[in-house]
CSV table of C-alpha atoms in Angstrom, one decimal:
chain,number,residue,atom,x,y,z
A,1,MET,CA,-0.3,-1.1,21.0
A,2,ARG,CA,-0.5,-4.1,23.4
A,3,VAL,CA,1.2,-4.3,26.8
A,4,SER,CA,0.9,-6.6,29.6
A,5,ASP,CA,2.7,-6.6,33.4
A,6,ARG,CA,2.2,-2.8,32.9
A,7,ASN,CA,5.1,-0.5,34.3
A,8,GLU,CA,5.3,3.0,32.9
A,9,LEU,CA,8.1,4.1,34.7
A,10,VAL,CA,11.7,4.3,34.3
A,11,PHE,CA,14.5,5.7,36.6
A,12,ASN,CA,15.5,9.4,35.1
A,13,GLU,CA,18.7,10.6,33.6
A,14,PRO,CA,21.3,10.6,36.3
A,15,GLU,CA,23.9,13.1,36.0
A,16,GLY,CA,27.4,12.8,35.6
A,17,LEU,CA,27.3,9.9,33.3
A,18,GLU,CA,29.0,10.1,29.8
A,19,PRO,CA,27.3,8.8,26.8
A,20,ALA,CA,28.0,5.1,26.0
A,21,GLU,CA,30.4,4.6,23.3
A,22,VAL,CA,28.2,2.4,21.4
A,23,PRO,CA,24.1,2.6,21.7
A,24,GLY,CA,22.5,-0.3,22.6
A,25,ASP,CA,24.2,-3.4,24.9
A,26,ALA,CA,27.6,-3.0,25.2
A,27,ALA,CA,29.2,-3.6,28.6
A,28,LEU,CA,27.6,-2.2,31.2
A,29,PRO,CA,30.1,-0.6,33.7
A,30,GLU,CA,29.5,-1.2,37.4
A,31,GLY,CA,29.1,2.3,38.6
A,32,ARG,CA,27.6,3.7,35.9
A,33,LYS,CA,24.8,0.7,36.7
A,34,GLN,CA,24.6,1.7,39.5
A,35,LEU,CA,24.4,4.5,39.9
A,36,PHE,CA,21.4,4.7,37.3
A,37,MET,CA,19.7,2.8,39.4
A,38,SER,CA,20.1,4.5,42.8
A,39,ARG,CA,18.6,7.6,41.1
A,40,PRO,CA,14.5,8.2,41.6
A,41,ILE,CA,11.7,7.3,39.2
A,42,VAL,CA,10.3,9.8,37.1
A,43,ASP,CA,8.0,8.7,33.8
A,44,ALA,CA,9.4,7.3,30.7
A,45,ARG,CA,11.1,9.4,27.8
A,46,GLN,CA,9.9,8.6,24.6
A,47,LEU,CA,12.7,9.0,22.1
A,48,PRO,CA,11.9,10.3,18.2
A,49,VAL,CA,12.0,7.8,14.7
A,50,GLU,CA,14.3,10.1,13.8
A,51,THR,CA,17.3,8.9,17.1
A,52,PHE,CA,16.8,5.3,15.8
A,53,GLN,CA,17.1,5.7,12.2
A,54,ARG,CA,20.9,7.4,13.6
A,55,ILE,CA,21.2,4.6,15.9
A,56,ALA,CA,20.4,2.4,13.0
A,57,ALA,CA,22.8,3.6,10.0
A,58,ASP,CA,25.5,3.6,13.3
A,59,TYR,CA,24.9,-0.1,13.9
A,60,LYS,CA,24.9,-0.7,10.2
A,61,THR,CA,28.5,1.6,9.8
A,62,ARG,CA,29.9,-0.7,12.8
A,63,HIS,CA,28.5,-3.8,12.5
A,64,GLY,CA,27.3,-4.1,9.4
A,65,ILE,CA,23.7,-4.7,10.0
A,66,ASP,CA,20.8,-4.0,7.8
A,67,ILE,CA,18.2,-2.0,9.5
A,68,ARG,CA,15.7,0.0,6.8
A,69,PHE,CA,12.9,2.3,8.3
A,70,ASN,CA,9.8,2.3,5.9
A,71,GLY,CA,11.7,0.2,3.6
A,72,GLY,CA,14.9,2.6,3.0
A,73,GLU,CA,15.1,5.8,2.1
A,74,ASP,CA,14.4,5.2,-1.3
A,75,ASN,CA,11.2,3.8,-1.1
A,76,PRO,CA,9.5,4.7,-4.0
A,77,LEU,CA,6.4,3.9,-1.7
A,78,ILE,CA,7.5,6.2,0.5
A,79,GLU,CA,8.2,9.1,-1.9
A,80,GLN,CA,4.3,8.2,-3.4
A,81,ALA,CA,2.8,8.7,0.0
A,82,GLN,CA,4.6,11.7,1.1
A,83,ARG,CA,3.1,13.3,-2.5
A,84,GLU,CA,-0.3,11.9,-2.3
A,85,TRP,CA,-0.5,13.9,1.2
A,86,ILE,CA,1.2,17.2,-0.2
A,87,ALA,CA,-1.7,16.6,-3.1
A,88,ALA,CA,-4.8,16.1,-0.3
A,89,ARG,CA,-3.7,18.8,1.8
A,90,ARG,CA,-3.1,21.2,-1.0
A,91,GLU,CA,-6.4,20.5,-2.1
A,92,VAL,CA,-7.9,21.2,1.6
A,93,LEU,CA,-5.8,24.7,1.7
A,94,THR,CA,-6.8,25.8,-1.4
A,95,GLY,CA,-10.6,25.0,-0.9
A,96,PRO,CA,-13.9,26.5,0.3
A,97,ARG,CA,-13.0,25.4,4.1
A,98,ALA,CA,-9.6,26.6,4.3
A,99,TYR,CA,-9.9,28.7,7.1
A,100,VAL,CA,-11.7,26.2,9.2
A,101,GLU,CA,-8.9,23.7,8.2
A,102,VAL,CA,-5.8,26.7,9.7
A,103,ALA,CA,-8.4,28.2,12.5
A,104,VAL,CA,-6.6,26.6,15.5
A,105,LYS,CA,-3.0,27.3,14.2
A,106,ALA,CA,-4.0,30.9,13.7
A,107,PHE,CA,-5.6,31.5,16.8
A,108,ASN,CA,-2.2,30.2,18.7
A,109,ARG,CA,-0.9,33.2,15.9
A,110,MET,CA,-2.9,36.0,17.7
A,111,ASN,CA,-1.2,38.0,19.9
A,112,ALA,CA,-3.3,38.8,23.9
A,113,ASN,CA,-5.5,41.9,22.2
A,114,GLU,CA,-6.6,39.4,18.8
A,115,CYS,CA,-7.7,36.9,20.9
A,116,LEU,CA,-10.1,38.8,22.8
A,117,ALA,CA,-11.5,40.0,20.2
A,118,TYR,CA,-11.3,37.4,18.4
A,119,GLN,CA,-13.0,35.2,20.8
A,120,ALA,CA,-15.8,37.8,21.6
A,121,GLU,CA,-16.6,37.6,17.2
A,122,MET,CA,-16.2,34.5,17.0
A,123,GLY,CA,-16.5,32.5,20.3
A,124,ASP,CA,-20.1,31.1,19.6
A,125,CYS,CA,-18.4,29.2,16.4
A,126,LEU,CA,-15.7,28.0,18.3
A,127,PHE,CA,-15.4,25.1,21.2
A,128,GLY,CA,-12.2,23.8,23.3
A,129,ILE,CA,-11.4,27.6,23.7
A,130,PRO,CA,-7.9,28.3,23.8
A,131,GLU,CA,-7.6,26.0,21.4
A,132,GLY,CA,-9.9,27.4,18.8
A,133,VAL,CA,-11.6,24.9,17.2
A,134,VAL,CA,-14.8,25.5,14.8
A,135,GLN,CA,-17.7,23.6,15.7
A,136,ARG,CA,-19.0,21.4,12.4
A,137,GLU,CA,-22.3,22.4,12.4
A,138,LYS,CA,-21.0,26.0,12.6
A,139,ALA,CA,-18.0,26.3,9.7
A,140,GLU,CA,-20.5,27.6,7.4
A,141,ASP,CA,-21.3,30.8,9.7
A,142,PHE,CA,-17.9,30.8,10.9
A,143,ILE,CA,-16.0,31.5,6.7
A,144,ALA,CA,-18.6,33.8,6.1
A,145,ARG,CA,-18.1,35.7,9.4
A,146,ILE,CA,-13.7,35.4,8.7
A,147,LYS,CA,-14.3,36.4,4.8
A,148,ALA,CA,-16.5,39.6,6.0
A,149,SER,CA,-13.7,40.7,8.1
A,150,ALA,CA,-10.4,42.2,6.4
A,151,ARG,CA,-8.9,41.8,9.9
A,152,TRP,CA,-9.4,38.2,10.4
A,153,LYS,CA,-9.1,37.5,6.6
A,154,SER,CA,-5.7,39.1,6.6
A,155,ILE,CA,-4.3,36.6,9.5
A,156,PHE,CA,-6.1,33.6,8.0
A,157,ASN,CA,-4.9,34.1,4.3
A,158,GLN,CA,-1.1,34.7,5.7
A,159,VAL,CA,-1.5,31.5,7.8
A,160,VAL,CA,-2.9,29.3,4.8
A,161,SER,CA,-0.5,30.7,2.5
A,162,GLU,CA,2.0,29.9,5.3
A,163,SER,CA,0.5,26.3,5.3
A,164,LEU,CA,0.9,25.7,1.6
A,165,ALA,CA,4.1,26.6,2.0
A,166,ALA,CA,5.4,24.3,4.1
A,167,LEU,CA,3.9,21.0,2.9
A,168,PRO,CA,6.8,19.5,1.5
A,169,ALA,CA,8.9,20.0,4.5
A,170,GLU,CA,6.3,18.4,6.9
A,171,ALA,CA,5.5,15.8,4.4
A,172,ARG,CA,8.8,14.0,5.2
A,173,ARG,CA,7.0,12.8,8.2
A,174,ILE,CA,4.6,10.8,6.5
A,175,GLY,CA,5.5,7.4,6.6
A,176,LEU,CA,3.8,4.0,5.0
A,177,ASP,CA,0.5,3.0,6.1
A,178,ILE,CA,-0.5,-0.8,6.0
A,179,SER,CA,-0.8,-1.9,2.6
A,180,ALA,CA,2.7,0.1,1.5
A,181,THR,CA,4.5,-1.8,4.4
A,182,ALA,CA,3.2,-5.0,3.0
A,183,ARG,CA,4.3,-4.0,-0.3
A,184,SER,CA,7.4,-2.7,0.6
A,185,ILE,CA,8.3,-6.2,2.8
A,186,ILE,CA,7.7,-8.3,-0.1
A,187,ALA,CA,9.3,-6.3,-2.4
A,188,LEU,CA,12.4,-6.5,-0.5
A,189,MET,CA,12.4,-10.0,0.0
A,190,PRO,CA,14.3,-10.8,-2.9
A,191,GLU,CA,17.0,-9.3,-1.1
A,192,ALA,CA,16.7,-10.4,2.3
A,193,SER,CA,17.1,-13.6,0.7
A,194,ARG,CA,20.3,-13.1,0.6
A,195,SER,CA,21.1,-11.3,3.4
A,196,PRO,CA,18.3,-11.0,6.1
A,197,ILE,CA,16.8,-7.5,6.2
A,198,GLY,CA,15.6,-5.4,9.5
A,199,PHE,CA,12.5,-3.4,9.0
A,200,LEU,CA,10.8,-1.0,11.1
A,201,ARG,CA,7.8,0.5,10.8
A,202,PRO,CA,6.5,3.6,12.7
A,203,TYR,CA,3.3,4.6,13.5
A,204,GLY,CA,0.8,7.5,15.4
A,205,HIS,CA,-1.7,7.2,17.4
A,206,PHE,CA,-3.3,4.8,15.5
A,207,VAL,CA,-1.6,1.9,13.4
A,208,PHE,CA,-2.8,3.2,9.7
A,209,ASP,CA,-0.9,6.4,10.0
A,210,GLY,CA,2.7,5.7,9.3
A,211,ILE,CA,5.3,8.1,10.0
A,212,ASN,CA,8.8,9.1,9.1
A,213,GLN,CA,10.1,11.2,11.5
A,214,GLY,CA,8.6,11.9,15.3
A,215,TYR,CA,6.9,10.2,17.8
A,216,GLY,CA,5.2,7.0,17.6
A,217,HIS,CA,5.1,3.1,18.2
A,218,ILE,CA,7.6,1.1,16.2
A,219,ALA,CA,6.9,-1.7,14.9
A,220,SER,CA,9.7,-4.8,14.2
A,221,TYR,CA,10.0,-6.9,11.6
A,222,ILE,CA,12.8,-9.3,10.1
A,223,ILE,CA,12.9,-10.1,6.6
A,224,HIS,CA,14.8,-13.3,5.9
A,225,GLY,CA,13.8,-14.9,2.4
A,226,HIS,CA,10.4,-16.4,2.3
A,227,TYR,CA,9.8,-15.7,5.6
A,228,VAL,CA,8.9,-12.4,7.9
A,229,LEU,CA,9.2,-12.6,11.2
A,230,ALA,CA,7.9,-10.2,14.2
A,231,PRO,CA,10.9,-10.5,16.9
A,232,ALA,CA,8.1,-9.0,19.3
A,233,GLU,CA,4.6,-8.3,19.5
A,234,ASN,CA,2.6,-5.1,17.3
A,235,GLU,CA,-0.6,-4.4,16.3
A,236,ASP,CA,0.1,-6.0,13.1
A,237,ASP,CA,-2.5,-8.0,12.1
A,238,LEU,CA,-3.9,-6.7,9.1
A,239,ILE,CA,-0.1,-6.3,7.8
A,240,ILE,CA,-0.1,-10.4,8.5
A,241,GLY,CA,-3.2,-10.3,6.5
A,242,GLU,CA,-2.0,-9.0,3.4
A,243,LEU,CA,1.6,-10.7,3.5
A,244,MET,CA,-0.2,-14.2,4.2
A,245,THR,CA,-2.8,-13.2,1.1
A,246,ALA,CA,0.3,-12.7,-1.1
A,247,SER,CA,1.5,-16.3,0.2
A,248,VAL,CA,3.9,-14.5,2.6
A,249,LYS,CA,4.5,-16.8,5.6
A,250,PHE,CA,4.8,-14.9,8.5
A,251,ALA,CA,5.8,-15.5,12.5
A,252,LYS,CA,6.0,-14.3,15.4
A,253,PRO,CA,6.0,-14.8,19.5
A,254,ASN,CA,3.1,-14.8,20.5
A,255,PHE,CA,3.0,-16.7,23.8
A,256,SER,CA,-0.5,-15.3,24.8
A,257,HIS,CA,-1.6,-18.4,22.8
A,258,MET,CA,0.5,-20.8,24.7
A,259,LEU,CA,-1.0,-19.9,28.2
A,260,LEU,CA,-4.2,-22.1,28.9
A,261,ASN,CA,-4.7,-20.6,32.7
A,262,PRO,CA,-5.0,-17.8,33.0
A,263,GLN,CA,-5.5,-16.8,29.7
A,264,VAL,CA,-3.7,-13.0,29.8
A,265,GLU,CA,-1.8,-11.4,27.1
A,266,VAL,CA,1.7,-11.8,27.7
A,267,CYS,CA,4.4,-9.9,26.0
A,268,ALA,CA,7.8,-8.1,26.1
A,269,GLN,CA,7.1,-4.5,26.3
A,270,SER,CA,5.7,-3.1,29.7
A,271,ASP,CA,5.5,0.3,29.3
A,272,LEU,CA,4.5,2.9,26.3
A,273,THR,CA,7.6,4.5,25.1
A,274,SER,CA,10.3,1.8,25.1
A,275,CYS,CA,9.2,0.5,22.0
A,276,GLY,CA,11.8,2.2,19.4
A,277,SER,CA,14.9,0.8,21.8
A,278,LEU,CA,13.8,-3.0,21.7
A,279,ALA,CA,12.8,-3.0,18.2
A,280,VAL,CA,16.9,-1.9,17.4
A,281,SER,CA,18.5,-4.1,19.8
A,282,GLN,CA,16.6,-6.8,19.8
A,283,GLN,CA,17.1,-6.3,15.8
A,284,LYS,CA,20.9,-5.7,16.9
A,285,GLU,CA,21.3,-9.2,18.6
A,286,LEU,CA,19.6,-10.9,15.9
A,287,LEU,CA,21.1,-9.9,13.4
A,288,LYS,CA,24.7,-9.3,14.3
A,289,ASN,CA,27.4,-11.5,13.5
A,290,ASN,CA,26.1,-12.1,9.9
A,291,ALA,CA,22.8,-13.3,11.6
A,292,GLN,CA,24.4,-15.7,13.7
A,293,GLN,CA,21.2,-15.8,16.7
A,294,LEU,CA,18.4,-15.6,14.1
A,295,HIS,CA,20.1,-18.5,12.3
A,296,ASN,CA,21.2,-21.0,14.8
A,297,ASP,CA,19.2,-19.6,18.2
A,298,CYS,CA,15.8,-19.1,17.0
A,299,LEU,CA,12.8,-21.7,15.8
A,300,ILE,CA,9.5,-21.3,13.5
A,301,ILE,CA,7.1,-23.6,14.6
A,302,SER,CA,4.5,-24.4,12.1
A,303,ASN,CA,1.0,-26.1,12.8
A,304,SER,CA,0.8,-25.8,16.3
A,305,GLU,CA,-3.1,-24.8,16.5
A,306,ARG,CA,-5.3,-27.6,18.4
A,307,GLN,CA,-7.9,-27.1,15.4
A,308,PRO,CA,-9.2,-28.1,12.4
A,309,PRO,CA,-7.0,-26.2,9.4
A,310,LEU,CA,-8.7,-22.8,9.5
A,311,ARG,CA,-10.1,-20.6,6.3
A,312,TYR,CA,-7.7,-18.4,6.3
A,313,PRO,CA,-4.0,-19.5,8.3
A,314,ARG,CA,-2.5,-18.2,11.0
A,315,PRO,CA,1.0,-17.2,11.5
A,316,ASP,CA,3.7,-19.4,12.8
A,317,PHE,CA,5.1,-19.4,15.9
A,318,PHE,CA,8.5,-17.4,16.1
A,319,LEU,CA,10.8,-18.5,19.1
A,320,PRO,CA,13.4,-15.7,19.2
A,321,SER,CA,17.0,-16.2,20.6
A,322,ALA,CA,17.4,-16.1,24.6
A,323,GLN,CA,19.7,-13.3,24.1
A,324,SER,CA,17.4,-11.2,22.3
A,325,LEU,CA,14.8,-12.1,24.6
A,326,ARG,CA,17.1,-10.0,27.7
A,327,TYR,CA,15.0,-6.6,26.9
A,328,SER,CA,12.1,-7.8,28.4
A,329,GLN,CA,10.6,-5.5,30.4
A,330,SER,CA,8.5,-7.9,31.7
A,331,THR,CA,9.5,-10.7,33.9
A,332,LEU,CA,6.3,-13.0,33.5
A,333,PHE,CA,7.0,-12.9,29.8
A,334,ILE,CA,10.7,-14.1,30.4
A,335,LYS,CA,9.0,-16.8,32.8
A,336,VAL,CA,6.9,-18.2,30.2
A,337,ALA,CA,9.3,-18.3,27.5
A,338,ARG,CA,11.8,-20.3,29.5
A,339,ALA,CA,9.3,-22.8,30.7
A,340,PHE,CA,8.1,-22.9,27.3
A,341,VAL,CA,11.5,-24.1,26.1
A,342,ALA,CA,12.6,-26.2,29.5
A,343,GLY,CA,9.1,-28.2,30.3
A,344,ASP,CA,9.8,-32.0,29.9
A,345,GLY,CA,6.0,-32.5,29.5
A,346,PRO,CA,2.9,-31.1,27.4
A,347,ILE,CA,2.1,-28.4,30.0
A,348,ALA,CA,4.3,-26.2,32.5
A,349,GLU,CA,3.5,-24.0,35.0
A,350,VAL,CA,5.0,-20.6,36.0
A,351,ASP,CA,4.8,-18.9,39.3
A,352,HIS,CA,4.9,-15.2,39.4
A,353,LYS,CA,3.8,-12.9,42.2
A,354,GLY,CA,1.2,-15.2,44.1
A,355,GLN,CA,0.0,-16.2,41.0
A,356,THR,CA,0.5,-20.1,38.8
A,357,TYR,CA,0.6,-20.0,35.0
A,358,ARG,CA,-0.5,-22.9,32.8
A,359,LEU,CA,1.5,-23.3,29.5
A,360,ARG,CA,1.6,-25.5,26.6
A,361,THR,CA,5.4,-26.5,26.1
A,362,LEU,CA,7.7,-27.0,23.1
A,363,MET,CA,7.7,-30.6,23.7
A,364,GLY,CA,4.4,-30.5,23.6
A,365,LEU,CA,4.0,-29.2,20.8
A,366,GLN,CA,6.5,-31.4,18.8
A,367,GLN,CA,4.2,-34.6,20.4
A,368,GLU,CA,1.0,-33.0,18.8
A,369,GLY,CA,2.7,-33.0,15.3
A,370,ALA,CA,3.8,-29.2,14.8
A,371,ASP,CA,6.8,-28.8,12.3
A,372,LEU,CA,10.0,-27.4,14.6
A,373,THR,CA,12.3,-25.6,11.8
A,374,MET,CA,15.3,-23.1,12.1
A,375,VAL,CA,14.7,-20.0,10.4
A,376,ASP,CA,16.8,-21.2,7.4
A,377,GLY,CA,14.6,-24.1,6.7
A,378,ARG,CA,16.5,-26.9,8.5
A,379,GLN,CA,14.9,-29.5,10.6
A,380,ALA,CA,15.4,-28.5,14.1
A,381,ASP,CA,17.2,-31.0,16.7
A,382,LEU,CA,14.7,-30.3,19.6
A,383,ALA,CA,17.7,-32.1,22.3
A,384,ASP,CA,20.4,-29.7,21.2
A,385,PHE,CA,18.1,-26.8,20.6
A,386,ARG,CA,16.5,-26.3,24.0
A,387,ARG,CA,19.9,-27.2,25.6
A,388,ARG,CA,22.0,-24.6,24.0
A,389,TRP,CA,18.7,-22.1,24.2
A,390,LEU,CA,18.6,-22.8,27.8
A,391,ASP,CA,22.4,-22.4,28.4
A,392,ASN,CA,22.2,-19.1,26.8
A,393,MET,CA,18.7,-17.7,28.6
A,394,ASP,CA,20.5,-19.0,32.2
A,395,GLN,CA,24.0,-18.4,31.8
A,396,VAL,CA,23.8,-15.0,29.6
A,397,ALA,CA,20.1,-13.3,29.4
A,398,THR,CA,19.3,-14.1,33.1
A,399,PRO,CA,22.7,-12.7,34.6
A,400,LYS,CA,22.2,-9.6,32.6
A,401,ARG,CA,18.8,-9.0,33.7
A,402,ASP,CA,19.1,-9.7,37.0
A,403,ALA,CA,22.1,-7.0,37.5
A,404,MET,CA,19.4,-4.5,36.4
A,405,GLN,CA,17.1,-5.7,39.3
A,406,SER,CA,16.2,-2.9,41.3
A,407,GLY,CA,14.9,-4.7,44.3
A,408,PRO,CA,12.4,-7.7,44.8
A,409,GLU,CA,10.5,-8.8,42.1
A,410,GLU,CA,7.2,-8.8,43.6
A,411,GLN,CA,7.9,-5.0,44.5
A,412,ASP,CA,10.1,-3.3,41.9
A,413,ARG,CA,11.0,-3.6,37.7
A,414,ASN,CA,13.6,-4.7,36.1
A,415,LEU,CA,15.6,-1.8,34.5
A,416,TYR,CA,17.7,-3.6,31.9
A,417,LEU,CA,15.7,-2.0,28.7
A,418,ALA,CA,15.3,1.2,31.0
A,419,TYR,CA,19.2,1.7,30.6
A,420,VAL,CA,19.4,0.9,27.2
A,421,VAL,CA,16.5,3.7,26.4
A,422,PHE,CA,19.0,5.9,28.8
A,423,ARG,CA,22.1,5.1,26.5
A,424,HIS,CA,20.1,5.4,23.5
A,425,SER,CA,19.1,8.9,24.4
A,426,ARG,CA,22.5,9.9,25.6
A,427,ARG,CA,24.3,8.7,22.8
A,428,ILE,CA,22.2,10.5,20.1
A,429,PRO,CA,20.2,13.3,21.7
A,430,ALA,CA,16.5,13.4,21.5
A,431,VAL,CA,15.2,15.0,18.0
A,432,HIS,CA,13.3,17.9,19.0
A,433,ASN,CA,10.0,19.0,16.9
């Protein structure tokens, strides 16, 4: 995933703090905030998909917010993906290379004496000891040796049998790939035309590998009639391409494209682990109260590129509500977003940690002929919108973030989202593998 203004640290979980009554962004009691901020900084704690699935279910019960992971539990494309995964794994585990496939698992099963004997007999076929990975070029020799040894064959056959039996349970971890994600979003659009739907897609180390359980990045979308919106930045270019090929309009808050000098990447998330809390918190903010903020405090900007029409259309620009932006870890991101709206001329400047950033502005885009509409298609009253957006930023979002600033901006980090992660972890504990 893309990050900027990098910060990979959050505060440790303070002892003695009671769980928050409601996960997310309820009022932060002063005592808890101060105790949280007084604790030493440690590596960020990542929470699993199951935690956020349960938080989303809690939001639905308490607030009527519809947030669905991978399109929902009854998504037939999830079931199809899991069936296909089981079939592919079963073919491997019943095929001629099954022993190679389970070599690491079998090695980890062995006791100390077995490990020594196994390494003595098979070591020249392996690398990564003690992991026991089989060298590709030695695979055939390895398989032949296992088959020739009653001792190793018995162990490996048992592991293969157990692996086959575990496939249905393991398949529940499988989520949507790129194409299935796009098809799931499109399938939900008729329903979303009546009420917007939050869509969260978790994926593993690679954007192609969707997951439904465990740990990974969580990409966030909101489906609203004929539009799909991204409240935050995701590595979603392939999904965008499939949606726009199907004539689905897409918009995302790509403030990096608005920067003129220096041209850097700027986004809300700064660490590598807080995406789940950022995603569900932003979606809660935008969708609560019958999606009041989504309808009244967000903007879609079309035709904002300074170039001839492209062969392949680019996404529109989505300006989220100021209240939802307060979850940003990056202070530069907040400054850029505010200057984008506040600037009265075509170009605005932002000073951050000794660097001056020049960027295009909302006013400038309108003067260049960009179309400014509300999410529901209404033409935007730019003067009224800017006034209300800036009031919400200056009177709501910024004071809340300032209350969680641990020290001078040049030296310390804003801990607003870190505290939300802490609240999520305390309210619904992490699920262990």
